[in-house]
Short mmCIF file of C-alpha atoms in Angstrom, two decimals:
data_model
loop_
_atom_site.label_atom_id
_atom_site.label_comp_id
_atom_site.label_asym_id
_atom_site.label_seq_id
_atom_site.Cartn_x
_atom_site.Cartn_y
_atom_site.Cartn_z
CA MET A 9 -39.31 -14.41 22.58
CA LEU A 10 -41.83 -11.95 21.25
CA ALA A 11 -40.96 -8.31 21.70
CA SER A 12 -43.30 -5.45 22.48
CA LYS A 13 -43.12 -2.18 20.55
CA LYS A 14 -44.21 -0.26 23.64
CA GLY A 15 -41.58 2.37 24.48
CA SER A 16 -39.48 1.59 21.42
CA LEU A 17 -38.40 3.99 18.69
CA ALA A 18 -40.73 2.25 16.27
CA GLY A 19 -44.41 2.68 15.60
CA THR A 20 -46.04 5.86 16.86
CA PHE A 21 -42.76 7.00 18.43
CA MET A 22 -40.94 7.29 15.12
CA ILE A 23 -40.65 10.83 13.73
CA PRO A 24 -40.88 11.01 9.92
CA ASN A 25 -37.68 12.22 8.26
CA HIS A 26 -35.81 12.12 11.55
CA LEU A 27 -32.64 10.06 11.79
CA TYR A 28 -31.68 8.26 15.00
CA PHE A 29 -27.98 7.95 15.82
CA PHE A 30 -26.93 4.61 17.29
CA ASP A 31 -23.41 5.06 18.62
CA THR A 32 -21.33 1.92 18.96
CA THR A 33 -18.02 3.53 19.97
CA LEU A 34 -18.13 1.63 23.27
CA ARG A 35 -18.79 -1.73 21.63
CA ASP A 36 -17.68 -2.06 18.00
CA GLY A 37 -15.29 0.87 18.35
CA GLU A 38 -13.64 -0.59 21.43
CA GLN A 39 -12.93 -3.81 19.52
CA SER A 40 -10.37 -1.92 17.45
CA PRO A 41 -6.73 -2.53 18.49
CA GLY A 42 -5.60 0.19 20.86
CA CYS A 43 -9.14 1.24 21.76
CA SER A 44 -9.85 -0.88 24.84
CA MET A 45 -11.45 1.14 27.66
CA THR A 46 -11.88 0.69 31.39
CA THR A 47 -15.32 1.02 32.96
CA GLN A 48 -14.53 4.57 34.09
CA GLU A 49 -13.30 5.52 30.62
CA LYS A 50 -16.44 4.08 29.07
CA LEU A 51 -18.54 6.11 31.50
CA THR A 52 -16.64 9.29 30.63
CA MET A 53 -17.23 8.63 26.95
CA ALA A 54 -20.89 7.81 27.56
CA HIS A 55 -21.40 11.20 29.22
CA ALA A 56 -19.80 12.89 26.18
CA LEU A 57 -22.09 10.94 23.85
CA GLU A 58 -25.11 11.95 25.92
CA ASP A 59 -24.07 15.61 25.66
CA LEU A 60 -23.59 15.15 21.90
CA GLY A 61 -27.22 14.09 21.56
CA VAL A 62 -26.95 10.50 20.34
CA ASP A 63 -30.18 8.51 20.62
CA ILE A 64 -28.81 5.06 21.47
CA ILE A 65 -25.52 4.08 23.09
CA GLU A 66 -24.42 0.51 22.51
CA ALA A 67 -22.51 0.18 25.76
CA GLY A 68 -20.96 -3.24 25.17
CA PHE A 69 -21.37 -6.97 24.66
CA ALA A 70 -22.55 -8.26 28.05
CA MET A 71 -21.59 -11.88 27.41
CA ALA A 72 -18.05 -10.99 26.28
CA SER A 73 -16.57 -10.44 29.73
CA GLU A 74 -17.31 -9.49 33.32
CA GLY A 75 -15.78 -6.09 32.57
CA ASP A 76 -18.16 -5.46 29.69
CA PHE A 77 -21.15 -6.51 31.80
CA ALA A 78 -20.02 -4.19 34.62
CA ALA A 79 -19.47 -1.27 32.23
CA ILE A 80 -22.93 -1.64 30.69
CA SER A 81 -24.56 -1.82 34.13
CA THR A 82 -22.64 1.23 35.34
CA ILE A 83 -23.62 3.27 32.28
CA THR A 84 -27.31 2.35 32.63
CA GLN A 85 -27.31 3.82 36.13
CA ALA A 86 -25.58 7.08 35.15
CA ILE A 87 -26.93 7.92 31.69
CA ARG A 88 -30.57 8.89 31.33
CA LYS A 89 -31.27 10.55 27.96
CA PRO A 90 -30.03 8.00 25.38
CA ARG A 91 -31.36 4.45 25.17
CA ILE A 92 -28.73 1.95 26.37
CA ALA A 93 -28.15 -1.17 24.27
CA SER A 94 -26.30 -4.41 24.89
CA LEU A 95 -25.22 -6.73 22.09
CA ALA A 96 -26.17 -10.43 22.16
CA ARG A 97 -25.80 -13.40 19.89
CA ALA A 98 -29.00 -15.24 19.01
CA LYS A 99 -28.53 -17.50 22.02
CA LYS A 100 -30.71 -17.71 25.11
CA GLU A 101 -27.80 -17.26 27.54
CA ASP A 102 -26.53 -14.21 25.65
CA ILE A 103 -29.94 -12.57 25.59
CA GLU A 104 -30.53 -13.22 29.28
CA MET A 105 -27.13 -11.77 30.16
CA ALA A 106 -27.81 -8.71 27.99
CA ALA A 107 -31.18 -8.21 29.69
CA ARG A 108 -29.58 -8.29 33.12
CA SER A 109 -26.92 -5.79 32.09
CA VAL A 110 -29.50 -3.16 31.07
CA GLN A 111 -32.08 -3.83 33.77
CA PHE A 112 -31.47 -0.45 35.47
CA ALA A 113 -31.74 1.62 32.29
CA ASP A 114 -34.64 4.04 31.93
CA ARG A 115 -34.85 2.85 28.32
CA ALA A 116 -33.08 -0.30 27.21
CA ARG A 117 -32.45 -2.25 24.04
CA ILE A 118 -31.14 -5.73 23.31
CA HIS A 119 -29.31 -5.91 20.01
CA VAL A 120 -29.45 -9.47 18.70
CA PHE A 121 -27.36 -10.54 15.73
CA LEU A 122 -27.16 -13.69 13.64
CA ALA A 123 -25.24 -14.37 10.44
CA SER A 124 -27.27 -14.39 7.23
CA SER A 125 -24.64 -15.05 4.54
CA ASP A 126 -24.02 -18.64 3.47
CA LEU A 127 -20.31 -18.08 4.07
CA HIS A 128 -20.86 -17.30 7.76
CA LEU A 129 -23.55 -19.94 8.25
CA GLU A 130 -21.40 -22.70 6.79
CA TYR A 131 -17.94 -21.90 8.09
CA LYS A 132 -18.51 -19.90 11.29
CA LEU A 133 -21.80 -21.15 12.75
CA LYS A 134 -22.04 -24.49 10.94
CA ILE A 135 -25.83 -24.33 10.73
CA SER A 136 -28.35 -24.45 7.88
CA ARG A 137 -30.52 -21.63 6.62
CA GLN A 138 -33.56 -23.17 8.28
CA GLU A 139 -31.76 -23.39 11.60
CA ALA A 140 -30.86 -19.73 11.24
CA LEU A 141 -34.51 -18.83 10.62
CA ASP A 142 -35.56 -20.86 13.66
CA LEU A 143 -33.01 -19.05 15.84
CA THR A 144 -34.22 -15.71 14.50
CA ALA A 145 -37.81 -16.48 15.48
CA GLU A 146 -36.75 -17.59 18.96
CA SER A 147 -34.45 -14.66 19.69
CA VAL A 148 -36.48 -11.77 18.92
CA ASP A 149 -39.60 -3.68 25.85
CA ASP A 150 -37.20 -2.93 22.47
CA VAL A 151 -35.30 -5.45 20.38
CA GLU A 152 -33.03 -4.80 17.41
CA PHE A 153 -32.16 -7.63 15.06
CA SER A 154 -29.15 -7.70 12.73
CA PRO A 155 -28.62 -10.23 9.92
CA GLU A 156 -24.81 -10.21 10.00
CA ASP A 157 -23.03 -9.90 6.64
CA SER A 158 -26.26 -8.74 4.97
CA THR A 159 -24.55 -7.36 1.88
CA ARG A 160 -23.05 -10.76 0.97
CA SER A 161 -26.23 -12.70 1.73
CA ASP A 162 -28.60 -14.30 -0.77
CA ARG A 163 -31.23 -11.59 -1.18
CA ASP A 164 -34.24 -13.91 -0.96
CA PHE A 165 -32.90 -15.50 2.22
CA LEU A 166 -32.10 -12.09 3.72
CA VAL A 167 -35.66 -10.92 3.05
CA GLU A 168 -37.04 -14.07 4.65
CA MET A 169 -34.85 -13.64 7.73
CA VAL A 170 -35.94 -10.02 8.12
CA ARG A 171 -39.60 -11.05 7.66
CA VAL A 172 -39.26 -13.65 10.41
CA ALA A 173 -37.61 -11.13 12.74
CA VAL A 174 -40.37 -8.57 12.13
CA GLU A 175 -43.08 -11.16 12.73
CA ALA A 176 -41.31 -12.22 15.94
CA GLY A 177 -41.50 -8.63 17.20
CA ALA A 178 -38.21 -6.93 16.33
CA THR A 179 -38.72 -3.15 16.38
CA THR A 180 -35.50 -2.24 14.57
CA ILE A 181 -33.91 -4.14 11.69
CA ASN A 182 -30.25 -3.44 11.08
CA MET A 183 -28.73 -4.63 7.79
CA PRO A 184 -24.97 -4.30 8.19
CA ASP A 185 -22.25 -4.15 5.61
CA THR A 186 -20.15 -6.19 8.02
CA VAL A 187 -16.98 -6.36 5.94
CA GLY A 188 -17.23 -3.06 4.05
CA TYR A 189 -17.89 -4.84 0.76
CA SER A 190 -20.83 -2.94 -0.68
CA THR A 191 -21.02 0.19 -2.81
CA PRO A 192 -23.55 3.00 -2.23
CA ASP A 193 -25.87 2.06 -5.09
CA GLU A 194 -25.90 -1.62 -4.04
CA TYR A 195 -26.42 -0.84 -0.37
CA GLY A 196 -29.20 1.66 -0.99
CA GLN A 197 -30.95 -0.74 -3.35
CA MET A 198 -30.90 -3.45 -0.68
CA PHE A 199 -32.85 -1.21 1.70
CA ALA A 200 -35.31 -0.22 -1.03
CA GLU A 201 -35.92 -3.87 -1.97
CA VAL A 202 -36.42 -5.08 1.61
CA ARG A 203 -38.95 -2.30 2.22
CA ALA A 204 -40.78 -3.10 -1.00
CA ARG A 205 -40.96 -6.83 -0.31
CA ILE A 206 -41.98 -6.55 3.36
CA PRO A 207 -44.85 -4.02 3.57
CA ALA A 208 -45.05 -4.49 7.35
CA ILE A 209 -41.82 -2.51 7.74
CA ASP A 210 -43.41 0.75 6.63
CA GLY A 211 -46.91 -0.25 7.74
CA GLU A 212 -45.88 -0.92 11.34
CA GLY A 213 -43.20 1.75 11.55
CA ILE A 214 -40.30 -0.68 11.86
CA ILE A 215 -37.03 1.25 11.81
CA LEU A 216 -34.40 0.15 9.31
CA SER A 217 -30.81 0.72 10.35
CA SER A 218 -27.45 0.80 8.60
CA HIS A 219 -24.15 -0.37 10.04
CA CYS A 220 -21.24 0.11 7.65
CA HIS A 221 -17.55 -0.73 7.85
CA ASP A 222 -14.92 1.25 6.00
CA ASP A 223 -12.78 -1.43 4.34
CA LEU A 224 -13.18 0.26 0.94
CA GLY A 225 -13.52 3.76 2.37
CA LEU A 226 -17.26 3.80 1.62
CA ALA A 227 -18.81 3.52 5.09
CA VAL A 228 -20.22 7.05 5.25
CA ALA A 229 -21.32 7.04 1.60
CA ASN A 230 -23.06 3.70 2.12
CA SER A 231 -24.77 4.97 5.29
CA LEU A 232 -26.09 8.02 3.46
CA ALA A 233 -27.31 5.79 0.60
CA ALA A 234 -29.25 3.76 3.17
CA VAL A 235 -30.78 6.96 4.57
CA GLU A 236 -31.87 7.98 1.06
CA ASN A 237 -33.61 4.63 0.76
CA GLY A 238 -35.53 4.67 4.01
CA ALA A 239 -33.08 3.88 6.82
CA ARG A 240 -33.95 5.98 9.84
CA GLN A 241 -31.14 4.83 12.11
CA VAL A 242 -27.41 4.84 11.45
CA GLU A 243 -24.89 2.91 13.52
CA CYS A 244 -21.57 4.66 13.72
CA THR A 245 -18.64 5.60 15.96
CA ILE A 246 -16.77 8.72 16.99
CA ASN A 247 -13.71 9.23 14.77
CA GLY A 248 -14.83 6.18 12.79
CA ILE A 249 -12.98 3.73 15.06
CA GLY A 250 -13.84 0.04 14.88
CA GLU A 251 -12.89 -3.34 13.51
CA ARG A 252 -10.22 -3.32 10.77
CA ALA A 253 -10.58 -0.03 8.85
CA GLY A 254 -13.29 1.15 11.24
CA ASN A 255 -16.97 2.09 11.12
CA ALA A 256 -18.88 4.95 9.54
CA ALA A 257 -17.81 8.14 11.32
CA LEU A 258 -20.64 9.77 13.26
CA GLU A 259 -19.23 13.27 12.79
CA GLU A 260 -19.08 12.88 9.01
CA ILE A 261 -22.66 11.62 8.69
CA ALA A 262 -24.02 14.35 10.98
CA ALA A 263 -22.14 17.12 9.17
CA ALA A 264 -23.13 15.82 5.73
CA LEU A 265 -26.81 15.75 6.67
CA TYR A 266 -26.58 19.34 7.91
CA VAL A 267 -24.47 20.87 5.15
CA ARG A 268 -26.43 19.03 2.45
CA GLY A 269 -29.81 19.45 4.06
CA ASP A 270 -31.05 20.54 0.65
CA ARG A 271 -30.49 16.99 -0.58
CA TYR A 272 -31.44 14.86 2.42
CA GLY A 273 -34.08 16.86 4.30
CA ILE A 274 -33.36 14.84 7.46
CA SER A 275 -33.39 16.13 11.04
CA THR A 276 -31.24 14.72 13.87
CA GLY A 277 -30.75 15.32 17.56
CA ILE A 278 -26.98 15.74 17.23
CA LYS A 279 -25.50 18.93 18.70
CA LEU A 280 -23.01 19.71 15.96
CA GLU A 281 -20.96 22.07 18.11
CA ASN A 282 -20.06 19.08 20.30
CA LEU A 283 -18.58 17.01 17.47
CA TYR A 284 -14.98 18.20 17.84
CA PRO A 285 -15.01 18.21 21.67
CA THR A 286 -16.40 14.64 21.70
CA SER A 287 -13.70 13.56 19.25
CA GLN A 288 -11.10 15.06 21.56
CA VAL A 289 -12.50 13.19 24.57
CA LEU A 290 -12.14 9.89 22.71
CA GLY A 291 -8.63 10.78 21.53
CA GLN A 292 -7.58 11.34 25.14
CA ILE A 293 -9.01 7.97 26.24
CA ILE A 294 -7.66 5.65 23.54
CA THR A 295 -4.09 5.39 22.19
CA PHE A 296 -4.48 7.56 19.08
CA LYS A 297 -6.21 10.64 17.71
CA PRO A 298 -7.76 11.09 14.27
CA SER A 299 -5.50 11.44 11.26
CA PRO A 300 -4.73 15.15 10.60
CA ASN A 301 -6.62 14.99 7.29
CA LYS A 302 -9.68 13.34 8.89
CA ALA A 303 -12.85 15.08 7.78
CA ILE A 304 -14.61 17.35 10.30
CA VAL A 305 -12.40 16.64 13.36
CA GLY A 306 -8.84 16.25 11.99
CA ASP A 307 -6.27 18.94 12.81
CA ASN A 308 -6.13 19.96 9.15
CA ALA A 309 -9.89 19.95 8.51
CA PHE A 310 -9.94 23.75 8.80
CA ALA A 311 -6.29 24.47 8.00
CA HIS A 312 -4.98 26.09 4.80
CA GLU A 313 -1.38 26.41 3.56
CA SER A 314 -1.77 27.04 -0.17
CA GLY A 315 -1.30 30.71 -0.99
CA ILE A 316 -4.26 30.66 -3.39
CA HIS A 317 -6.51 29.13 -0.73
CA GLN A 318 -5.27 31.48 1.97
CA HIS A 319 -5.93 34.54 -0.20
CA GLY A 320 -9.45 33.27 -0.90
CA MET A 321 -10.06 32.54 2.78
CA LEU A 322 -9.00 36.06 3.78
CA ALA A 323 -11.32 37.50 1.13
CA ASN A 324 -14.28 35.26 2.04
CA PRO A 325 -14.09 31.98 4.03
CA LEU A 326 -16.84 30.50 1.85
CA CYS A 327 -14.29 30.30 -0.96
CA TYR A 328 -12.73 27.19 0.56
CA GLU A 329 -14.79 26.17 3.62
CA ILE A 330 -18.27 24.69 3.25
CA MET A 331 -18.96 25.07 6.97
CA THR A 332 -17.61 27.27 9.72
CA PRO A 333 -15.21 25.74 12.27
CA ALA A 334 -17.54 26.91 15.05
CA LEU A 335 -20.36 24.79 13.61
CA VAL A 336 -18.60 21.61 14.72
CA GLY A 337 -16.88 23.04 17.79
CA VAL A 338 -13.47 23.96 16.34
CA ALA A 339 -12.09 27.23 17.67
CA LYS A 340 -11.03 28.83 14.38
CA THR A 341 -9.63 28.42 10.89
CA ASN A 342 -5.86 27.91 10.85
CA LEU A 343 -3.83 29.60 8.12
CA VAL A 344 -0.63 27.55 8.20
CA LEU A 345 2.50 29.28 6.98
CA GLY A 346 4.71 27.14 4.78
CA LYS A 347 6.47 27.18 1.44
CA HIS A 348 3.13 27.18 -0.40
CA SER A 349 1.84 30.27 1.41
CA GLY A 350 1.48 33.62 -0.30
CA ARG A 351 2.01 37.24 0.63
CA ALA A 352 -1.57 37.71 1.83
CA ALA A 353 -1.24 35.07 4.54
CA LEU A 354 2.20 36.32 5.58
CA ARG A 355 0.92 39.89 5.90
CA HIS A 356 -2.12 38.66 7.85
CA ARG A 357 0.04 36.79 10.34
CA LEU A 358 2.48 39.67 10.79
CA GLU A 359 -0.38 42.11 11.36
CA HIS A 360 -1.78 39.69 13.95
CA LEU A 361 1.63 39.85 15.65
CA GLY A 362 1.51 43.65 15.59
CA PHE A 363 3.69 44.43 12.58
CA ALA A 364 2.27 46.58 9.77
CA LEU A 365 4.53 46.56 6.71
CA THR A 366 4.72 48.63 3.57
CA ARG A 367 4.45 46.90 0.21
CA ASP A 368 8.21 46.97 -0.33
CA GLU A 369 8.91 45.71 3.18
CA LEU A 370 6.47 42.85 2.76
CA GLN A 371 8.05 41.90 -0.57
CA HIS A 372 11.53 41.79 1.00
CA ILE A 373 10.38 39.76 4.00
CA TYR A 374 8.41 37.40 1.76
CA TYR A 375 11.53 36.29 -0.13
CA SER A 376 13.30 35.59 3.15
CA PHE A 377 10.24 33.72 4.41
CA VAL A 378 10.08 31.45 1.32
CA ALA A 379 13.77 30.62 1.67
CA LEU A 380 13.22 29.69 5.32
CA ALA A 381 10.12 27.63 4.51
CA ASP A 382 12.11 25.62 1.97
CA ARG A 383 14.45 24.56 4.78
CA LYS A 384 11.98 24.25 7.69
CA LYS A 385 8.73 22.27 7.80
CA ASN A 386 7.13 24.24 10.64
CA ILE A 387 7.25 28.03 10.73
CA TYR A 388 6.55 29.56 14.14
CA ASP A 389 5.74 33.14 15.10
CA GLN A 390 9.22 33.56 16.57
CA ASP A 391 10.70 32.55 13.21
CA LEU A 392 8.74 35.30 11.47
CA ILE A 393 9.78 37.93 14.00
CA GLY A 394 13.37 36.82 13.52
CA LEU A 395 13.13 37.65 9.81
CA LEU A 396 12.21 41.28 10.49
CA PRO A 397 14.85 44.04 10.47
CA ASP A 398 15.38 45.89 13.76
CA GLN A 399 13.61 49.03 12.51
CA ILE A 400 10.39 47.09 11.84
CA ARG A 401 10.53 45.25 15.17
CA GLU A 402 11.00 48.54 16.98
CA ARG A 403 7.76 49.96 15.58
CA ARG A 404 5.58 47.05 16.68
CA HIS A 405 1.91 48.03 17.00
CA GLU A 406 2.60 51.30 15.13
CA PRO A 407 0.79 52.10 11.85
CA VAL A 408 2.65 52.84 8.63
CA SER A 409 1.65 55.20 5.86
CA GLU A 410 1.59 52.55 3.12
CA VAL A 411 -0.02 49.20 3.87
CA ASP A 412 -1.60 47.01 1.14
#
């Protein structure tokens, strides 16, 4: 099945130093326990992804179920800006089913995958390397090919499989770290070597793609290493959901490329201000939200409790924040009052509530506040007001002659 590069992201359509975001929240992400979605939920998420500016939405695995097929078909009829992809094994019936599922898309992609590691070939597929190469040639509008378990594959065989896929017409080659095994230097070197050994990749504008799992917590680092070594597509999910420990988190990659633009020099179509809202949409659909300490979109990503940090933030936010909350769609920085907070943060919160205190008053209230914070995990505004003597509460919104 030879593929045409007409209308694909490859060739003359590829923009140098531009990274395409392939979002697989609705396919790989949905495979995570607790993340199953109905067709309507998938459609809601697809609209959010379109607003976010992703380039490709992998809407599902058409052969997996009637529900997946229906969801993909529904999304192709409602979403117009991103390319819509359907996953398929390197089997004729899978590919035909995938093609039918995306037939109404303005721009479609079939994402074909086949194992390339000896471990998968022997124990899962029970086929030889030659049989795998034959299937690759037969299985490859816009086709993406993925040698599954690339990072644990014999390098010479991986290169040969990629060469066969390119010759068969694949316009995008994805080399996944399927089990999150690789390290950034290894993963980046794999992309550099494949490009060096197959000149047609650069010569014909074939797009190399990364797809990284987070089993060792290296998915984002590995994805960025691939970008540094020529990958121009990253496959990722919102909030990093996905099989086992999840996939590379889209929001982390997008923010890293922006904040460290001095290092990467890569443009994207992602609307950064939609990162947090899109994360929230997903959190409302599935059974859990991101961990509070999750980078970029976690509740604590722009929260500060340490007195030293709070004092620095009040002096200049750049002291402890490398990006503004507004950049990624978060309303504001949150100075959390707790036992580690200092006088500066306490004074700031009380002034926000309308109470201006003298230096001596603040010192007295601070000792009471620390004692309360030692007993209580969460300090609310009403708790702070309760610490104030009547004479201070009575002069709310009135200035005082000595305020530090």
